[in-house]
Amino acid sequence: MGIEDFISNSVGTWISMRTGHSLAFKHFEEVVSTLRINLLNKNDLRVNILLDKSEYSNRKANHPFEIIWESESDWEQKENNTESKGSCVLIAISTSDNEGIFIRSQGYTEKILALSNYYFLDDGTIVITTDYEQTTAEERIWFASRNVRCRASIIRSLNTKGILQTSFASEIRKISES
Amino acid sequence: MGIEDFISNSVGTWISMRTGHSLAFKHFEEVVSTLRINLLNKNDLRVNILLDKSEYSNRKANHPFEIIWESESDWEQKENNTESKGSCVLIAISTSDNEGIFIRSQGYTEKILALSNYYFLDDGTIVITTDYEQTTAEERIWFASRNVRCRASIIRSLNTKGILQTSFASEIRKISES
């Protein structure tokens, strides 16, 4: 599977059951959210602004897409955190058949423009690593079936490399979309 | 990483935070358990009995080990399920550098002798598939660090191949052991 297949297989609306494990505190966090993944046109203004902001402004945005999410988290409700919906624009630029970079208009853990590296394992799992200001995230996503995606993440402290949190999401495609 | 490294890296006592996602019911199950993984002697009586019961009685049990677990599950408490501790003996027989089989004295989801196939992905992740009577399980285990193991499982109906449950465990080595 290359990046083009990965993105086209991901297009649609997904119900995500996600669990975070805070290792130091043995704390579980459960979140149910809806994700919508849409392809974007290469001429989309947001795509061109994002490319211009990045160090890849001279590259062709081969595979732009957006993710729109809305979540309900037990933990977020407790903390009165209202940041439970949002969207980001992503551009994939492949550097070889099985690796490349993503430019994201905002990261998941820190709200800044983020660059990620990705590569594919030999079974088609994509492994995405992103350095943020304080943390580094490794995400691996694989398709359990056409309509179920699994996503496991490890968040490390950028300084100490200590593992702060792991998380796992089971993403089920809304069948009306399939 | 070959099977020998995988097993020797896994020896020790682990605190496991495990979450099950029942996809049809959007139900989360959380379990904290303690796992102890010990190497066994090739002449251990339990190893020889297990080999004799299997179709591999003429094979050399290269890498026998045992897993002993004790769990506390919110779901199990609700259901008055007392099957929260147990142990199993496993024998790994490699058929090539990066694949082989496990013989287990009991499976995790059905309490019978189980045969699993394993292979390693190019990043060292082990993928283990096991057919039980009603279900088939795919487990993938990778080391996030020397002291943190991640384990993601997908349980499918053997007949329909529909996905019944996914689960994810973060396993943290007890530091006194490291």
PDB file of C-alpha atoms in Angstrom, chain B:
ATOM      1  CA  MET B   1      14.495  -9.132  16.019  1.00  0.00           C
ATOM      2  CA  GLY B   2      14.006 -12.897  15.965  1.00  0.00           C
ATOM      3  CA  ILE B   3      11.869 -15.030  18.261  1.00  0.00           C
ATOM      4  CA  GLU B   4      14.707 -15.576  20.728  1.00  0.00           C
ATOM      5  CA  ASP B   5      15.223 -11.823  21.234  1.00  0.00           C
ATOM      6  CA  PHE B   6      11.489 -11.247  21.407  1.00  0.00           C
ATOM      7  CA  ILE B   7      11.063 -13.778  24.194  1.00  0.00           C
ATOM      8  CA  SER B   8      14.138 -12.749  26.168  1.00  0.00           C
ATOM      9  CA  ASN B   9      13.095  -9.071  25.967  1.00  0.00           C
ATOM     10  CA  SER B  10       9.668 -10.091  27.285  1.00  0.00           C
ATOM     11  CA  VAL B  11      10.883 -11.942  30.374  1.00  0.00           C
ATOM     12  CA  GLY B  12       9.927 -10.166  33.591  1.00  0.00           C
ATOM     13  CA  THR B  13       6.959  -8.774  35.465  1.00  0.00           C
ATOM     14  CA  TRP B  14       4.697  -6.316  33.684  1.00  0.00           C
ATOM     15  CA  ILE B  15       1.818  -4.137  34.776  1.00  0.00           C
ATOM     16  CA  SER B  16      -0.662  -4.245  31.922  1.00  0.00           C
ATOM     17  CA  MET B  17      -3.255  -1.546  31.206  1.00  0.00           C
ATOM     18  CA  ARG B  18      -5.582  -3.149  28.711  1.00  0.00           C
ATOM     19  CA  THR B  19      -8.643  -1.751  27.000  1.00  0.00           C
ATOM     20  CA  GLY B  20     -11.169  -3.731  24.992  1.00  0.00           C
ATOM     21  CA  HIS B  21     -13.391  -2.065  22.403  1.00  0.00           C
ATOM     22  CA  SER B  22     -16.585  -3.958  21.564  1.00  0.00           C
ATOM     23  CA  LEU B  23     -17.319  -2.423  18.196  1.00  0.00           C
ATOM     24  CA  ALA B  24     -21.004  -3.298  17.853  1.00  0.00           C
ATOM     25  CA  PHE B  25     -21.942  -1.957  21.286  1.00  0.00           C
ATOM     26  CA  LYS B  26     -19.425   0.926  21.543  1.00  0.00           C
ATOM     27  CA  HIS B  27     -18.505  -0.603  24.887  1.00  0.00           C
ATOM     28  CA  PHE B  28     -15.144   0.019  26.578  1.00  0.00           C
ATOM     29  CA  GLU B  29     -13.674  -2.500  28.990  1.00  0.00           C
ATOM     30  CA  GLU B  30     -10.677  -1.583  31.141  1.00  0.00           C
ATOM     31  CA  VAL B  31      -8.442  -4.143  32.816  1.00  0.00           C
ATOM     32  CA  VAL B  32      -5.331  -3.693  34.901  1.00  0.00           C
ATOM     33  CA  SER B  33      -3.372  -6.893  35.341  1.00  0.00           C
ATOM     34  CA  THR B  34       0.010  -8.188  36.314  1.00  0.00           C
ATOM     35  CA  LEU B  35       1.806 -10.471  33.864  1.00  0.00           C
ATOM     36  CA  ARG B  36       4.813 -12.541  34.743  1.00  0.00           C
ATOM     37  CA  ILE B  37       6.779 -14.056  31.840  1.00  0.00           C
ATOM     38  CA  ASN B  38       9.338 -16.746  32.726  1.00  0.00           C
ATOM     39  CA  LEU B  39      11.619 -18.854  30.581  1.00  0.00           C
ATOM     40  CA  LEU B  40      11.110 -22.594  31.049  1.00  0.00           C
ATOM     41  CA  ASN B  41      13.612 -25.367  30.853  1.00  0.00           C
ATOM     42  CA  LYS B  42      13.360 -27.519  27.700  1.00  0.00           C
ATOM     43  CA  ASN B  43      13.096 -30.548  29.972  1.00  0.00           C
ATOM     44  CA  ASP B  44      10.215 -29.096  31.992  1.00  0.00           C
ATOM     45  CA  LEU B  45       7.512 -31.772  32.291  1.00  0.00           C
ATOM     46  CA  ARG B  46       4.772 -29.293  31.228  1.00  0.00           C
ATOM     47  CA  VAL B  47       6.713 -28.501  28.065  1.00  0.00           C
ATOM     48  CA  ASN B  48       7.057 -32.144  27.117  1.00  0.00           C
ATOM     49  CA  ILE B  49       3.403 -32.910  27.849  1.00  0.00           C
ATOM     50  CA  LEU B  50       2.344 -29.958  25.682  1.00  0.00           C
ATOM     51  CA  LEU B  51       4.618 -31.063  22.823  1.00  0.00           C
ATOM     52  CA  ASP B  52       3.270 -34.616  23.058  1.00  0.00           C
ATOM     53  CA  LYS B  53      -0.344 -33.393  22.887  1.00  0.00           C
ATOM     54  CA  SER B  54       0.410 -31.321  19.788  1.00  0.00           C
ATOM     55  CA  GLU B  55       1.134 -32.450  16.241  1.00  0.00           C
ATOM     56  CA  TYR B  56       4.727 -31.305  16.741  1.00  0.00           C
ATOM     57  CA  SER B  57       5.862 -33.977  19.197  1.00  0.00           C
ATOM     58  CA  ASN B  58       8.933 -34.758  17.085  1.00  0.00           C
ATOM     59  CA  ARG B  59      10.106 -31.124  17.073  1.00  0.00           C
ATOM     60  CA  LYS B  60      12.606 -29.507  19.346  1.00  0.00           C
ATOM     61  CA  ALA B  61      10.972 -27.033  21.739  1.00  0.00           C
ATOM     62  CA  ASN B  62      13.393 -24.216  21.106  1.00  0.00           C
ATOM     63  CA  HIS B  63      11.899 -21.479  23.211  1.00  0.00           C
ATOM     64  CA  PRO B  64       9.513 -22.600  25.951  1.00  0.00           C
ATOM     65  CA  PHE B  65       8.161 -20.026  28.385  1.00  0.00           C
ATOM     66  CA  GLU B  66       5.165 -19.399  30.610  1.00  0.00           C
ATOM     67  CA  ILE B  67       2.858 -16.456  31.176  1.00  0.00           C
ATOM     68  CA  ILE B  68       1.178 -16.064  34.571  1.00  0.00           C
ATOM     69  CA  TRP B  69      -1.458 -13.348  34.860  1.00  0.00           C
ATOM     70  CA  GLU B  70      -3.774 -11.885  37.412  1.00  0.00           C
ATOM     71  CA  SER B  71      -6.248  -9.230  36.391  1.00  0.00           C
ATOM     72  CA  GLU B  72      -8.691  -6.762  37.870  1.00  0.00           C
ATOM     73  CA  SER B  73     -11.389  -5.862  35.356  1.00  0.00           C
ATOM     74  CA  ASP B  74     -14.301  -3.505  35.863  1.00  0.00           C
ATOM     75  CA  TRP B  75     -16.293  -5.614  33.445  1.00  0.00           C
ATOM     76  CA  GLU B  76     -15.373  -8.921  35.022  1.00  0.00           C
ATOM     77  CA  GLN B  77     -16.386  -7.637  38.431  1.00  0.00           C
ATOM     78  CA  LYS B  78     -19.788  -6.612  37.094  1.00  0.00           C
ATOM     79  CA  GLU B  79     -20.331 -10.004  35.509  1.00  0.00           C
ATOM     80  CA  ASN B  80     -19.080 -11.908  38.561  1.00  0.00           C
ATOM     81  CA  ASN B  81     -16.577 -13.563  36.317  1.00  0.00           C
ATOM     82  CA  THR B  82     -13.887 -15.051  38.501  1.00  0.00           C
ATOM     83  CA  GLU B  83     -11.576 -16.192  35.680  1.00  0.00           C
ATOM     84  CA  SER B  84      -9.201 -13.351  36.436  1.00  0.00           C
ATOM     85  CA  LYS B  85      -6.025 -15.295  37.025  1.00  0.00           C
ATOM     86  CA  GLY B  86      -4.317 -18.080  35.194  1.00  0.00           C
ATOM     87  CA  SER B  87      -1.226 -19.253  33.439  1.00  0.00           C
ATOM     88  CA  CYS B  88      -0.236 -20.869  30.204  1.00  0.00           C
ATOM     89  CA  VAL B  89       2.802 -22.604  28.807  1.00  0.00           C
ATOM     90  CA  LEU B  90       4.004 -21.589  25.345  1.00  0.00           C
ATOM     91  CA  ILE B  91       6.471 -23.228  23.019  1.00  0.00           C
ATOM     92  CA  ALA B  92       7.867 -21.324  20.055  1.00  0.00           C
ATOM     93  CA  ILE B  93       9.031 -23.354  17.068  1.00  0.00           C
ATOM     94  CA  SER B  94      10.645 -21.234  14.372  1.00  0.00           C
ATOM     95  CA  THR B  95      10.201 -22.340  10.768  1.00  0.00           C
ATOM     96  CA  SER B  96      12.409 -19.570   9.357  1.00  0.00           C
ATOM     97  CA  ASP B  97      14.306 -16.525  10.664  1.00  0.00           C
ATOM     98  CA  ASN B  98      11.185 -14.425  10.920  1.00  0.00           C
ATOM     99  CA  GLU B  99       8.275 -16.848  11.204  1.00  0.00           C
ATOM    100  CA  GLY B 100       7.090 -19.907  13.050  1.00  0.00           C
ATOM    101  CA  ILE B 101       4.438 -21.251  15.365  1.00  0.00           C
ATOM    102  CA  PHE B 102       3.499 -21.070  19.024  1.00  0.00           C
ATOM    103  CA  ILE B 103       1.889 -23.966  20.855  1.00  0.00           C
ATOM    104  CA  ARG B 104      -0.117 -22.645  23.835  1.00  0.00           C
ATOM    105  CA  SER B 105      -1.470 -24.785  26.654  1.00  0.00           C
ATOM    106  CA  GLN B 106      -4.559 -22.574  26.586  1.00  0.00           C
ATOM    107  CA  GLY B 107      -5.689 -19.702  24.449  1.00  0.00           C
ATOM    108  CA  TYR B 108      -6.709 -16.345  25.795  1.00  0.00           C
ATOM    109  CA  THR B 109     -10.223 -16.335  24.399  1.00  0.00           C
ATOM    110  CA  GLU B 110     -11.044 -20.068  24.499  1.00  0.00           C
ATOM    111  CA  LYS B 111      -9.598 -22.454  27.048  1.00  0.00           C
ATOM    112  CA  ILE B 112      -8.127 -25.111  24.771  1.00  0.00           C
ATOM    113  CA  LEU B 113      -4.724 -26.002  23.400  1.00  0.00           C
ATOM    114  CA  ALA B 114      -4.105 -23.473  20.676  1.00  0.00           C
ATOM    115  CA  LEU B 115      -1.712 -23.221  17.762  1.00  0.00           C
ATOM    116  CA  SER B 116      -0.633 -19.794  16.574  1.00  0.00           C
ATOM    117  CA  ASN B 117       1.351 -18.650  13.577  1.00  0.00           C
ATOM    118  CA  TYR B 118       3.722 -15.753  14.007  1.00  0.00           C
ATOM    119  CA  TYR B 119       5.843 -13.591  11.772  1.00  0.00           C
ATOM    120  CA  PHE B 120       7.876 -10.440  12.269  1.00  0.00           C
ATOM    121  CA  LEU B 121       7.294  -7.187  10.399  1.00  0.00           C
ATOM    122  CA  ASP B 122      10.367  -5.279   9.214  1.00  0.00           C
ATOM    123  CA  ASP B 123      10.349  -3.022  12.308  1.00  0.00           C
ATOM    124  CA  GLY B 124      10.430  -5.988  14.722  1.00  0.00           C
ATOM    125  CA  THR B 125       6.692  -6.067  15.473  1.00  0.00           C
ATOM    126  CA  ILE B 126       5.525  -9.660  15.958  1.00  0.00           C
ATOM    127  CA  VAL B 127       2.140 -10.554  14.435  1.00  0.00           C
ATOM    128  CA  ILE B 128       0.509 -13.650  15.965  1.00  0.00           C
ATOM    129  CA  THR B 129      -2.632 -15.244  14.520  1.00  0.00           C
ATOM    130  CA  THR B 130      -4.599 -17.932  16.338  1.00  0.00           C
ATOM    131  CA  ASP B 131      -7.702 -19.826  15.251  1.00  0.00           C
ATOM    132  CA  TYR B 132      -9.917 -20.873  18.145  1.00  0.00           C
ATOM    133  CA  GLU B 133     -13.225 -22.793  17.876  1.00  0.00           C
ATOM    134  CA  GLN B 134     -15.423 -19.753  17.234  1.00  0.00           C
ATOM    135  CA  THR B 135     -13.009 -16.909  16.732  1.00  0.00           C
ATOM    136  CA  THR B 136      -9.717 -15.974  15.160  1.00  0.00           C
ATOM    137  CA  ALA B 137      -7.356 -13.566  16.908  1.00  0.00           C
ATOM    138  CA  GLU B 138      -4.627 -11.371  15.437  1.00  0.00           C
ATOM    139  CA  GLU B 139      -2.229  -9.911  17.977  1.00  0.00           C
ATOM    140  CA  ARG B 140       0.613  -7.531  17.234  1.00  0.00           C
ATOM    141  CA  ILE B 141       3.221  -6.821  19.880  1.00  0.00           C
ATOM    142  CA  TRP B 142       5.993  -4.246  19.670  1.00  0.00           C
ATOM    143  CA  PHE B 143       8.421  -2.680  22.103  1.00  0.00           C
ATOM    144  CA  ALA B 144       7.967   1.074  22.561  1.00  0.00           C
ATOM    145  CA  SER B 145      11.098   0.974  24.722  1.00  0.00           C
ATOM    146  CA  ARG B 146      12.962  -1.658  26.678  1.00  0.00           C
ATOM    147  CA  ASN B 147      10.404  -1.347  29.472  1.00  0.00           C
ATOM    148  CA  VAL B 148       7.160  -0.678  27.584  1.00  0.00           C
ATOM    149  CA  ARG B 149       5.469  -3.248  25.347  1.00  0.00           C
ATOM    150  CA  CYS B 150       2.380  -2.485  23.257  1.00  0.00           C
ATOM    151  CA  ARG B 151      -0.056  -5.217  22.298  1.00  0.00           C
ATOM    152  CA  ALA B 152      -2.986  -4.678  19.913  1.00  0.00           C
ATOM    153  CA  SER B 153      -5.463  -7.467  19.163  1.00  0.00           C
ATOM    154  CA  ILE B 154      -8.304  -7.979  16.736  1.00  0.00           C
ATOM    155  CA  ILE B 155     -10.842 -10.754  17.450  1.00  0.00           C
ATOM    156  CA  ARG B 156     -12.869 -11.892  14.450  1.00  0.00           C
ATOM    157  CA  SER B 157     -15.711 -14.385  14.121  1.00  0.00           C
ATOM    158  CA  LEU B 158     -14.216 -17.450  12.433  1.00  0.00           C
ATOM    159  CA  ASN B 159     -17.354 -17.911  10.305  1.00  0.00           C
ATOM    160  CA  THR B 160     -18.268 -14.423   9.233  1.00  0.00           C
ATOM    161  CA  LYS B 161     -14.788 -12.797   9.613  1.00  0.00           C
ATOM    162  CA  GLY B 162     -16.673  -9.873  11.210  1.00  0.00           C
ATOM    163  CA  ILE B 163     -14.630  -8.001  13.791  1.00  0.00           C
ATOM    164  CA  LEU B 164     -16.042  -8.590  17.282  1.00  0.00           C
ATOM    165  CA  GLN B 165     -13.551  -6.783  19.445  1.00  0.00           C
ATOM    166  CA  THR B 166     -10.272  -4.936  19.337  1.00  0.00           C
ATOM    167  CA  SER B 167      -8.049  -4.452  22.326  1.00  0.00           C
ATOM    168  CA  PHE B 168      -4.886  -2.628  23.244  1.00  0.00           C
ATOM    169  CA  ALA B 169      -2.545  -3.185  26.162  1.00  0.00           C
ATOM    170  CA  SER B 170       0.253  -0.960  27.421  1.00  0.00           C
ATOM    171  CA  GLU B 171       2.581  -3.195  29.391  1.00  0.00           C
ATOM    172  CA  ILE B 172       5.042  -1.469  31.742  1.00  0.00           C
ATOM    173  CA  ARG B 173       7.906  -3.470  33.206  1.00  0.00           C
ATOM    174  CA  LYS B 174       8.166  -3.384  36.980  1.00  0.00           C
ATOM    175  CA  ILE B 175      11.311  -1.294  37.350  1.00  0.00           C
ATOM    176  CA  SER B 176      12.772  -3.420  40.133  1.00  0.00           C
ATOM    177  CA  GLU B 177      13.108  -6.107  37.442  1.00  0.00           C
ATOM    178  CA  SER B 178      14.763  -4.063  34.752  1.00  0.00           C
TER     179      SER B 178
END
